XYZ file of C-alpha atoms in Angstrom:
169
model
C 123.295 202.577 140.615
C 121.041 205.107 138.937
C 119.783 204.670 135.410
C 120.218 207.769 133.276
C 116.494 208.266 132.489
C 115.458 207.774 136.102
C 115.164 210.852 138.263
C 116.150 210.463 141.904
C 113.222 210.694 144.280
C 113.283 212.330 147.640
C 111.918 210.521 150.642
C 108.218 211.244 151.113
C 107.550 211.939 147.416
C 105.229 209.529 145.517
C 107.057 207.093 143.216
C 105.205 206.800 139.866
C 106.692 203.363 139.034
C 105.652 201.934 142.394
C 102.169 203.429 141.987
C 101.807 201.718 138.594
C 103.017 198.394 140.031
C 100.499 198.626 142.871
C 97.702 199.392 140.396
C 98.619 196.377 138.244
C 98.824 194.083 141.300
C 95.399 195.300 142.497
C 93.887 194.668 139.032
C 95.344 191.122 138.944
C 94.044 190.363 142.450
C 90.622 191.714 141.506
C 90.488 189.633 138.308
C 91.574 186.444 140.077
C 89.293 187.018 143.033
C 86.087 187.364 141.005
C 86.391 184.484 138.529
C 87.108 180.814 139.237
C 90.187 179.294 137.675
C 88.228 176.260 136.413
C 84.708 175.836 135.143
C 82.658 172.640 134.839
C 79.773 172.679 132.411
C 77.065 170.452 133.888
C 74.501 170.964 131.151
C 73.431 167.667 129.551
C 74.944 166.795 126.205
C 72.642 167.068 123.223
C 71.201 163.818 121.936
C 71.153 162.858 118.297
C 67.647 161.989 117.197
C 64.546 161.776 119.336
C 64.652 158.131 120.386
C 66.268 157.497 123.776
C 68.759 154.614 124.017
C 67.242 151.306 125.092
C 69.117 148.401 126.622
C 68.894 145.423 124.283
C 68.096 141.966 125.674
C 70.517 139.070 125.437
C 74.236 138.984 124.882
C 76.003 141.956 123.323
C 76.820 141.622 119.616
C 80.050 139.732 119.027
C 81.662 137.789 116.222
C 80.766 134.123 115.870
C 84.221 133.089 117.034
C 83.954 135.270 120.156
C 80.463 133.924 120.869
C 81.687 130.343 120.562
C 84.665 131.033 122.822
C 82.372 132.704 125.368
C 79.985 129.741 125.387
C 82.941 127.361 125.755
C 84.267 129.350 128.723
C 80.841 129.375 130.372
C 80.493 125.608 129.877
C 83.999 125.009 131.221
C 83.276 127.146 134.276
C 80.014 125.299 134.983
C 81.786 121.962 134.578
C 84.521 123.047 136.968
C 81.959 124.088 139.590
C 80.116 120.763 139.285
C 83.301 118.714 139.529
C 84.554 120.739 142.490
C 81.211 120.416 144.269
C 81.150 116.669 143.722
C 84.699 116.344 145.039
C 83.782 118.388 148.102
C 80.767 116.197 148.800
C 82.801 112.995 148.452
C 85.519 114.239 150.822
C 82.944 115.535 153.285
C 80.957 112.265 153.236
C 83.958 109.959 153.617
C 85.905 112.060 156.088
C 89.219 110.439 155.155
C 89.173 110.418 151.323
C 92.449 111.138 149.580
C 92.164 114.511 147.754
C 94.537 113.387 144.971
C 92.423 110.316 144.190
C 89.252 112.429 144.244
C 90.829 114.977 141.891
C 91.875 112.252 139.432
C 88.565 110.379 139.532
C 86.305 113.433 139.442
C 88.466 115.590 137.184
C 88.968 112.991 134.460
C 85.447 113.264 132.979
C 85.758 117.038 132.599
C 89.126 116.670 130.879
C 87.746 114.023 128.522
C 84.705 116.168 127.662
C 86.865 119.220 126.990
C 89.297 117.186 124.862
C 86.480 115.689 122.781
C 84.841 119.097 122.287
C 88.170 120.533 121.158
C 88.676 117.614 118.761
C 85.188 118.062 117.288
C 85.768 121.808 116.899
C 89.056 121.288 115.069
C 87.540 118.612 112.835
C 84.686 120.970 111.947
C 87.154 123.759 111.168
C 89.238 121.408 108.980
C 86.157 120.304 107.036
C 85.045 123.907 106.501
C 88.548 124.940 105.381
C 88.899 122.119 102.853
C 88.376 123.204 99.261
C 85.296 121.898 97.519
C 85.992 119.198 94.935
C 86.103 120.292 91.313
C 84.603 117.950 88.732
C 85.487 118.756 85.146
C 83.569 116.895 82.457
C 84.616 117.192 78.824
C 82.664 116.180 75.731
C 84.492 115.688 72.457
C 88.125 115.227 71.589
C 90.594 116.464 74.166
C 94.204 117.237 73.352
C 96.636 117.232 76.245
C 99.908 119.029 75.675
C 102.681 118.495 78.159
C 104.665 121.672 78.708
C 107.574 121.230 81.033
C 109.696 124.121 82.138
C 112.717 124.045 84.354
C 113.797 127.026 86.411
C 117.146 127.113 88.147
C 117.967 129.719 90.732
C 121.425 131.039 91.523
C 121.963 133.377 94.509
C 125.395 134.874 95.121
C 127.151 137.789 96.725
C 127.285 139.701 99.979
C 124.276 141.627 98.779
C 122.137 138.704 97.643
C 121.400 138.787 93.929
C 119.126 136.083 92.596
C 119.288 135.065 88.955
C 116.573 132.795 87.553
C 117.327 130.753 84.428
C 114.403 129.287 82.509
C 114.808 126.290 80.250
C 111.923 124.929 78.182
C 111.868 121.369 77.017
């Protein structure tokens, strides 16, 4: 089917549309062939300030709770290694020791130590969380007035509606 604005071409004559398409394809191939599709910038990033970073000695900064938990885990790991090593030596030396008995006898001290440390930690936390005592000292005449109020609450309905009633006595 011929489009109305298109003139029929005879065989052997140059086709202007095909020539333009070939020119565009050659330009695209030339553009893609010369430049890479991705580029990695390997230049070093600029530093802020003139002082280079220095590794700090010791443990990295953490909260006190995280530091305590870390120390507890390290102590528990060391205790486990010592208990396991002792159990291995006992079984190796006796040749016929019962592993269950060794586990109970050698594992009990570690469990007791961990339980006591946990108890001490919780007691310390309870003491720190307790409010400090308040001592109020008065000089002179003191008048104490007893004010008693009674509040009754009534909640009803599918959509809960609460009504508070106050009664002073």
